[in-house]
């Protein structure tokens, strides 16, 4: 698929105007602008996209699981058909290697096909049937049947750090389309060309599958006006966001202040603590140091699951571990961060920490930074809440603790997180069950003897956590559960069989599993 990047928004099947404010993406390796210019959408263009989505909403919500599956698979096929042009543009706009995007493209397309399989199978709708009993005393029991139905148009705000997997065709878009919701994407300024390429792949899939024009739109915008107006638009019924706590909280407040408040599913901030227990430090300090270094510096530390705090025991091996880890950090090659703003924030927050024990010393250009590691003790950490703040980039904080109660207090004090990791033995899990009990209330995913970077995409995965990791700890942004964010339950009482959705009909024409009078039935 040979597509020329034009810099114009995608409004249904049309393109935005070449007028108004222009802006560009940047090459983080050099700090130089990347052609072409992009045109910031106008409020009228945004209104048109929202109107098209509203016009498509009911028709798209009635599309069968089989046809939605065909659509999602067509999107994946179209993205793959973009070939090397997509990979090369992603590398140009992020400073990350081609291999990263070969993998991320694979993950994105696998996610689309995972949701295709889910909606084609059909049992995700949680169909429930309570059969009637007209002879029940003192009042007859009605026939009640319920299932999940699409929520309405979803606004998706792309992430800076995943130009494919958390952006135009990422998990939020894929799960919303799978649910039967039209999607309007607000592209991230860090990877505009990638956004346009993927957006056109989705638009072509809408056309190929004969779906209504307003099922998908992509908006380019400079500044905050268009994004804020998107959340305020009455046709938008939910928001998906991945980014900073400041940005996510701003969208939450806007959505809550609407005449009709709507949910914002925001993934925002996490330091993903790692707790290394004495047994693990004594036996595996060298391999843990190597694994930790790889996790902290993966993607220049620009993963939402990067471990930003590591709690260490005070053992004979801890000093050796700290020295080895510091050496690994000092030998780390420079790497550009995704945007000038991210680079500046990394430098500002790092400079505010006074306990650096090691850093790389490379000559820098563009948006480059050097990796670093800081260290403090438990007493200082517990007294200074600023040490809990996330620093987006290749750095982490080591916290030394020699008392069990300090360890537990650190866990109690922490904000909500996406993940927490424990290194130890199976016996330690029994001995430290109080630590696990605390962490379970703080995170969405607990990891044993591993590292939080790398999120498996599947049915069981939970990528979420209490605020401020996410805006709603009951949800997951990864895996098949993500579809539930963009649905609501609808019950049909005493409807004739022919008027019911296929999922709720007596004959079960789709052959799905259903809960009938409290008993789960097979196909």
XYZ file of C-alpha atoms in Angstrom:
523
model
C 0.000 0.000 0.000
C 1.652 3.198 -1.254
C 0.306 6.229 0.620
C 1.572 9.807 0.499
C 1.514 11.745 3.769
C -0.361 15.030 3.278
C -0.753 16.353 6.826
C -4.550 16.643 6.577
C -7.059 15.258 9.066
C -9.356 12.394 8.070
C -13.023 13.368 8.462
C -14.986 10.220 7.650
C -14.129 9.597 3.982
C -12.916 13.170 3.353
C -9.725 15.055 4.143
C -9.302 18.213 6.188
C -8.483 21.614 4.750
C -5.015 23.003 4.052
C -5.552 26.085 6.175
C -5.049 27.391 9.685
C -2.169 26.576 12.017
C 0.549 24.251 10.733
C 3.053 22.199 12.723
C 5.435 19.282 12.238
C 6.759 16.167 13.883
C 10.428 16.156 14.963
C 13.314 13.742 14.649
C 14.364 13.195 18.298
C 17.854 12.100 17.279
C 18.617 15.513 15.759
C 15.876 17.785 17.076
C 15.063 18.797 13.492
C 11.565 19.133 12.037
C 10.263 16.307 9.838
C 8.275 17.122 6.705
C 5.522 17.595 5.737
C 3.585 20.300 7.560
C 0.406 19.140 9.290
C -2.737 21.245 9.399
C -4.469 21.683 12.730
C -8.164 20.838 12.403
C -10.723 23.583 12.843
C -13.643 23.462 15.251
C -15.952 23.107 12.241
C -14.020 20.046 11.037
C -14.205 18.532 14.501
C -17.950 19.201 14.608
C -18.304 17.490 11.220
C -16.402 14.403 12.449
C -18.603 14.191 15.549
C -21.756 14.604 13.445
C -20.689 11.812 11.087
C -19.972 9.558 14.067
C -23.423 10.259 15.497
C -25.015 9.435 12.134
C -23.123 6.120 12.020
C -23.639 5.193 15.679
C -26.870 3.194 15.556
C -26.124 1.421 12.281
C -22.605 0.448 13.349
C -23.875 -0.706 16.743
C -26.088 -3.232 14.944
C -23.307 -4.714 12.800
C -22.915 -8.423 13.496
C -19.936 -9.874 15.284
C -18.947 -11.668 12.089
C -18.887 -8.425 10.104
C -17.058 -6.497 12.826
C -14.467 -9.283 12.871
C -14.018 -8.918 9.111
C -13.523 -5.165 9.585
C -10.916 -5.534 12.342
C -8.982 -8.096 10.339
C -9.092 -5.809 7.299
C -7.550 -3.019 9.371
C -4.734 -5.355 10.422
C -4.183 -6.450 6.818
C -4.073 -2.828 5.651
C -1.551 -1.848 8.330
C 0.701 -4.736 7.327
C 0.334 -3.710 3.696
C 1.922 -0.339 4.528
C 5.186 -2.277 4.678
C 8.546 -0.678 5.389
C 7.218 2.857 4.880
C 5.372 2.636 8.201
C 8.393 1.226 10.050
C 10.775 3.818 8.649
C 8.455 6.712 9.433
C 8.022 5.466 13.013
C 11.786 5.296 13.466
C 12.229 8.781 11.986
C 9.642 10.326 14.317
C 10.720 8.544 17.537
C 14.454 7.832 17.356
C 13.696 4.207 18.234
C 15.084 1.351 16.088
C 13.250 -0.326 13.208
C 13.148 -3.630 15.086
C 11.069 -2.010 17.831
C 8.353 -1.155 15.328
C 8.396 -4.469 13.535
C 7.475 -5.931 16.925
C 5.011 -3.181 17.789
C 3.278 -3.529 14.427
C 2.955 -7.246 15.083
C 1.478 -6.582 18.512
C -0.974 -4.022 17.119
C -2.219 -6.316 14.384
C -2.401 -9.259 16.773
C -4.544 -7.132 19.086
C -6.926 -6.259 16.258
C -7.239 -9.923 15.323
C -7.702 -10.892 18.989
C -10.733 -8.608 19.183
C -11.916 -9.965 15.827
C -11.868 -13.482 17.260
C -13.656 -12.255 20.386
C -16.568 -10.567 18.618
C -16.851 -13.360 16.070
C -17.168 -15.871 18.922
C -19.851 -13.645 20.415
C -20.014 -14.722 24.047
C -18.263 -11.540 25.266
C -21.673 -9.815 25.480
C -22.468 -11.597 28.790
C -25.938 -12.657 27.656
C -28.261 -13.481 30.576
C -31.786 -14.855 30.449
C -34.214 -15.027 33.377
C -37.190 -17.027 32.172
C -40.699 -15.949 33.118
C -43.025 -17.551 35.662
C -46.556 -16.171 35.317
C -47.730 -18.273 38.266
C -45.236 -16.948 40.805
C -46.784 -15.518 43.962
C -47.377 -12.815 45.060
C -46.529 -11.328 41.619
C -45.685 -12.997 38.295
C -42.046 -13.165 37.257
C -41.355 -11.342 33.955
C -39.127 -12.489 31.113
C -35.897 -10.457 31.413
C -32.908 -10.783 29.108
C -29.800 -8.578 29.070
C -26.479 -8.117 27.309
C -23.733 -5.588 26.658
C -24.397 -2.973 24.001
C -22.095 -0.232 22.593
C -21.799 2.966 24.593
C -21.552 5.376 21.637
C -18.839 7.437 19.984
C -15.439 7.138 21.673
C -12.686 9.780 21.596
C -9.194 8.276 21.656
C -6.096 10.281 22.593
C -2.891 8.678 21.313
C 0.113 7.914 23.524
C 3.519 9.427 22.859
C 5.491 6.267 23.586
C 3.644 3.703 21.438
C 3.055 5.132 17.941
C 1.239 1.942 16.940
C 0.086 -0.147 19.906
C -1.405 2.723 21.960
C -2.289 5.091 19.184
C -4.495 5.341 16.101
C -5.197 1.599 15.785
C -4.099 0.641 19.291
C -5.945 -1.057 22.117
C -8.421 1.762 22.793
C -9.457 2.080 19.150
C -9.545 -1.675 18.551
C -11.651 -2.399 21.634
C -14.047 0.495 20.941
C -14.588 -0.589 17.318
C -15.026 -4.178 18.487
C -17.734 -3.000 20.880
C -19.535 -1.303 17.993
C -18.562 2.286 18.819
C -17.496 4.871 16.223
C -14.057 6.293 17.051
C -12.576 9.770 16.652
C -8.818 9.747 17.245
C -6.823 12.790 18.350
C -3.323 12.140 16.969
C -0.216 12.714 19.088
C 2.095 15.427 17.787
C 5.157 13.197 18.333
C 4.347 10.820 15.467
C 2.035 12.577 13.035
C 3.148 10.752 9.902
C 2.622 7.345 11.486
C -0.833 8.473 12.605
C -1.841 9.501 9.096
C -0.596 6.269 7.530
C -2.493 4.119 10.015
C -5.544 6.375 9.879
C -5.774 5.960 6.115
C -5.459 2.180 6.549
C -8.490 2.257 8.857
C -10.465 4.560 6.539
C -9.874 2.178 3.638
C -11.044 -0.734 5.797
C -14.277 1.133 6.593
C -14.870 1.587 2.863
C -13.900 -1.973 1.918
C -16.276 -3.429 4.498
C -19.172 -1.196 3.459
C -19.535 0.436 6.872
C -21.015 3.909 7.525
C -18.723 6.849 6.816
C -18.575 8.173 10.383
C -17.224 4.969 11.938
C -13.726 6.496 12.019
C -12.098 9.929 11.892
C -8.585 11.164 12.697
C -7.941 14.686 13.928
C -4.627 16.549 13.850
C -4.430 19.405 16.335
C -1.870 21.787 17.787
C -2.455 22.855 21.362
C -5.346 21.821 23.571
C -8.407 23.561 22.097
C -9.453 20.806 19.703
C -8.865 17.996 22.183
C -10.897 19.771 24.838
C -13.697 20.473 22.359
C -13.712 16.791 21.375
C -14.302 15.705 24.970
C -17.016 18.359 25.399
C -18.896 17.404 22.229
C -22.289 15.926 23.195
C -21.995 13.133 20.636
C -18.915 11.711 22.419
C -19.861 9.184 25.101
C -16.470 7.972 26.398
C -12.761 8.794 26.224
C -9.660 6.596 26.040
C -6.363 8.246 27.004
C -2.763 7.187 27.636
C -0.345 9.853 28.836
C 0.612 12.059 31.754
C -1.288 12.485 34.993
C -1.734 16.187 34.229
C -3.247 15.469 30.819
C -5.440 12.617 31.984
C -6.723 14.540 34.968
C -7.556 17.534 32.768
C -9.683 15.339 30.497
C -11.368 13.724 33.499
C -12.337 17.128 34.873
C -13.668 18.324 31.502
C -15.719 15.151 31.074
C -17.117 15.374 34.599
C -18.150 19.029 34.098
C -20.242 18.309 30.987
C -24.043 18.613 31.248
C -23.928 14.873 30.561
C -20.793 13.566 32.308
C -18.987 10.763 30.506
C -16.332 8.226 31.575
C -12.660 8.828 30.819
C -10.537 5.692 30.794
C -7.105 7.172 31.395
C -3.798 5.424 31.954
C -1.580 8.048 33.540
C 1.222 7.501 36.041
C 3.065 4.575 37.586
C 6.492 3.881 39.110
C 5.995 0.086 39.199
C 7.944 -0.728 42.394
C 10.178 -3.782 42.647
C 10.743 -5.377 46.065
C 13.866 -7.538 46.270
C 13.696 -9.831 49.301
C 16.852 -10.981 51.159
C 16.831 -14.514 49.726
C 16.776 -13.212 46.145
C 19.520 -10.685 46.816
C 21.765 -13.317 48.362
C 21.330 -15.858 45.567
C 20.638 -13.879 42.391
C 21.991 -10.338 42.788
C 23.991 -10.468 39.533
C 21.146 -11.649 37.298
C 18.688 -9.276 38.972
C 21.055 -6.345 38.357
C 21.278 -7.244 34.661
C 17.540 -7.792 34.298
C 16.745 -4.576 36.111
C 19.083 -2.589 33.890
C 17.450 -3.999 30.767
C 13.994 -3.137 32.112
C 14.868 0.408 33.217
C 16.543 1.313 29.915
C 14.189 -0.518 27.528
C 12.924 1.994 24.986
C 14.988 4.669 26.779
C 12.857 4.122 29.887
C 9.732 5.343 28.099
C 7.443 2.487 29.055
C 4.488 2.989 31.374
C 5.647 -0.173 33.171
C 9.260 0.908 33.708
C 10.411 0.147 37.279
C 11.003 3.567 38.852
C 11.532 2.437 42.458
C 13.507 -0.589 43.651
C 13.368 -1.495 47.342
C 16.529 -3.306 48.487
C 17.287 -5.306 51.652
C 20.460 -4.588 53.599
C 22.520 -7.727 53.052
C 26.205 -8.362 52.306
C 25.342 -8.691 48.615
C 23.350 -5.458 48.361
C 26.450 -3.296 48.090
C 27.806 -5.510 45.304
C 24.429 -5.387 43.547
C 24.317 -1.595 43.773
C 27.834 -1.268 42.395
C 27.133 -3.640 39.495
C 23.874 -1.929 38.635
C 25.581 1.485 38.793
C 28.281 0.256 36.416
C 25.677 -0.999 33.959
C 23.957 2.386 34.044
C 27.243 4.230 33.494
C 27.978 2.141 30.396
C 24.520 2.764 28.877
C 24.502 4.451 25.481
C 22.747 7.766 25.090
C 19.259 7.727 23.620
C 16.835 10.436 22.530
C 13.511 10.806 24.291
C 10.399 11.134 22.188
C 9.812 14.867 22.442
C 11.620 17.983 23.573
C 9.086 18.375 26.384
C 9.691 14.846 27.677
C 13.452 15.454 27.511
C 13.161 18.741 29.402
C 10.948 17.220 32.082
C 13.369 14.308 32.515
C 16.282 16.695 33.043
C 14.296 18.919 35.412
C 13.056 16.095 37.646
C 16.408 14.314 37.612
C 18.237 17.504 38.642
C 15.883 17.865 41.621
C 17.071 14.555 43.057
C 20.271 14.967 45.063
C 21.220 11.334 45.600
C 22.613 10.252 42.218
C 25.075 7.371 42.534
C 25.785 6.729 38.863
C 25.011 8.012 35.390
C 26.218 7.642 31.837
C 28.424 10.469 30.516
C 27.781 10.560 26.771
C 27.880 13.666 24.599
C 24.293 14.598 23.765
C 22.439 16.063 20.802
C 18.811 16.405 19.756
C 16.572 15.084 22.522
C 19.273 12.741 23.925
C 19.567 11.959 27.638
C 21.924 9.887 29.761
C 20.708 7.037 31.951
C 21.036 7.482 35.708
C 20.349 5.830 39.062
C 19.631 7.439 42.429
C 19.664 5.982 45.937
C 18.137 6.804 49.305
C 17.133 5.081 52.544
C 13.664 4.069 53.681
C 13.377 6.797 56.299
C 14.127 9.550 53.780
C 11.843 7.999 51.178
C 8.933 7.801 53.601
C 9.423 11.432 54.640
C 9.688 12.898 51.120
C 6.677 12.293 48.867
C 8.498 13.847 45.880
C 10.659 10.715 45.672
C 7.559 8.764 44.627
C 7.078 10.850 41.473
C 7.416 9.158 38.094
C 10.362 10.273 35.962
C 9.654 9.251 32.369
C 12.969 8.089 30.937
C 15.981 5.848 31.707
C 16.344 6.305 35.465
C 15.318 4.612 38.707
C 15.570 5.082 42.473
C 17.071 2.477 44.826
C 15.586 2.520 48.342
C 17.486 0.678 51.088
C 15.400 -0.824 53.888
C 16.595 -3.078 56.725
C 13.335 -3.442 58.674
C 10.281 -5.461 57.756
C 7.927 -2.757 59.019
C 9.698 -0.182 56.827
C 9.130 -2.439 53.835
C 5.428 -2.696 54.621
C 5.143 1.033 55.251
C 6.709 1.778 51.874
C 4.099 -0.446 50.251
C 1.275 1.172 52.240
C 2.427 4.689 51.366
C 2.603 4.144 47.624
C -0.022 5.492 45.265
C -1.909 3.263 42.866
C 0.355 1.525 40.344
C 0.051 -0.523 37.187
C 2.385 -3.190 38.578
C 4.446 -4.317 41.546
C 7.169 -6.961 41.419
C 8.571 -9.263 44.113
C 11.874 -11.109 43.785
C 12.292 -14.002 46.192
C 11.483 -17.687 46.697
C 8.099 -19.437 46.857
C 8.677 -19.673 50.601
C 9.080 -15.879 50.735
C 5.584 -15.473 49.345
C 4.275 -17.201 52.450
C 6.563 -15.330 54.812
C 5.721 -11.979 53.233
C 2.033 -12.571 52.638
C 1.289 -9.285 54.431
C 3.350 -7.431 51.805
C 1.457 -9.179 49.009
C -1.870 -8.349 50.668
C -0.960 -4.653 50.715
C 0.337 -4.625 47.139
C -2.797 -6.351 45.869
C -4.776 -3.263 46.909
C -2.320 -0.955 45.142
C -1.753 -2.465 41.692
C -3.371 -4.117 38.702
C -0.675 -6.766 38.147
C 1.640 -8.549 40.597
C 4.826 -10.091 39.144
C 7.029 -12.725 40.758
C 10.729 -12.994 39.833
C 10.391 -10.977 36.653
C 10.182 -7.418 35.392
C 7.140 -5.296 34.618
C 8.125 -4.126 31.133
C 6.417 -6.213 28.492
C 2.649 -6.612 28.748
C 1.223 -9.841 27.346
C -1.922 -9.284 25.273
C -4.525 -11.885 26.191
C -7.718 -12.719 28.013
C -6.265 -12.754 31.534
C -4.064 -9.647 31.375
C -4.865 -6.675 33.619
C -3.245 -3.422 32.551
C -4.771 -1.016 35.007
C -4.646 -0.114 38.666
C -5.913 2.335 41.293
C -5.628 6.072 40.686
C -3.338 7.642 39.530
C -2.197 4.634 37.518
C -5.607 4.758 35.866
C -8.839 6.664 36.291
C -10.836 3.479 36.931
C -9.215 0.480 38.601
C -12.092 -1.782 37.561
C -10.904 -1.815 33.960
C -7.977 -2.992 31.825
C -6.514 -1.194 28.815
C -4.964 -4.426 27.486
C -6.566 -7.776 26.734
C -10.101 -8.763 25.824
C -11.534 -7.170 28.982
C -10.737 -3.760 27.439
C -13.894 -4.005 25.344
C -16.092 -3.662 28.447
C -15.005 -0.054 28.934
C -17.029 0.995 25.918
C -20.240 -0.907 26.598
C -23.248 -0.741 28.878
C -25.839 -3.320 29.903
C -29.292 -3.203 28.315
C -32.188 -5.378 29.500
C -35.177 -6.420 27.358
C -38.296 -7.280 29.384
C -41.188 -9.331 27.952
C -40.064 -8.770 24.348
C -41.314 -11.197 21.695
C -38.598 -13.583 20.580
C -38.379 -12.247 17.016
C -37.721 -8.702 18.261
C -34.767 -9.677 20.450
C -31.087 -9.445 19.461
C -29.775 -12.779 18.195
C -27.686 -13.167 21.355
C -30.867 -13.308 23.468
C -33.249 -15.342 21.277
C -34.614 -18.652 22.534
C -32.957 -20.668 19.776
C -29.525 -19.092 20.369
C -28.751 -18.731 16.640
C -25.179 -17.586 17.329
C -24.435 -20.640 19.471
C -22.900 -18.621 22.316
C -22.553 -19.460 26.001
C -25.274 -17.782 28.082
C -26.385 -17.574 31.707
C -29.938 -18.943 31.867
C -31.696 -18.863 35.226
C -28.360 -18.718 37.005
C -26.779 -21.623 35.112
C -24.071 -21.148 32.485
C -24.988 -23.016 29.327
C -22.630 -24.155 26.614
C -23.200 -23.455 22.947
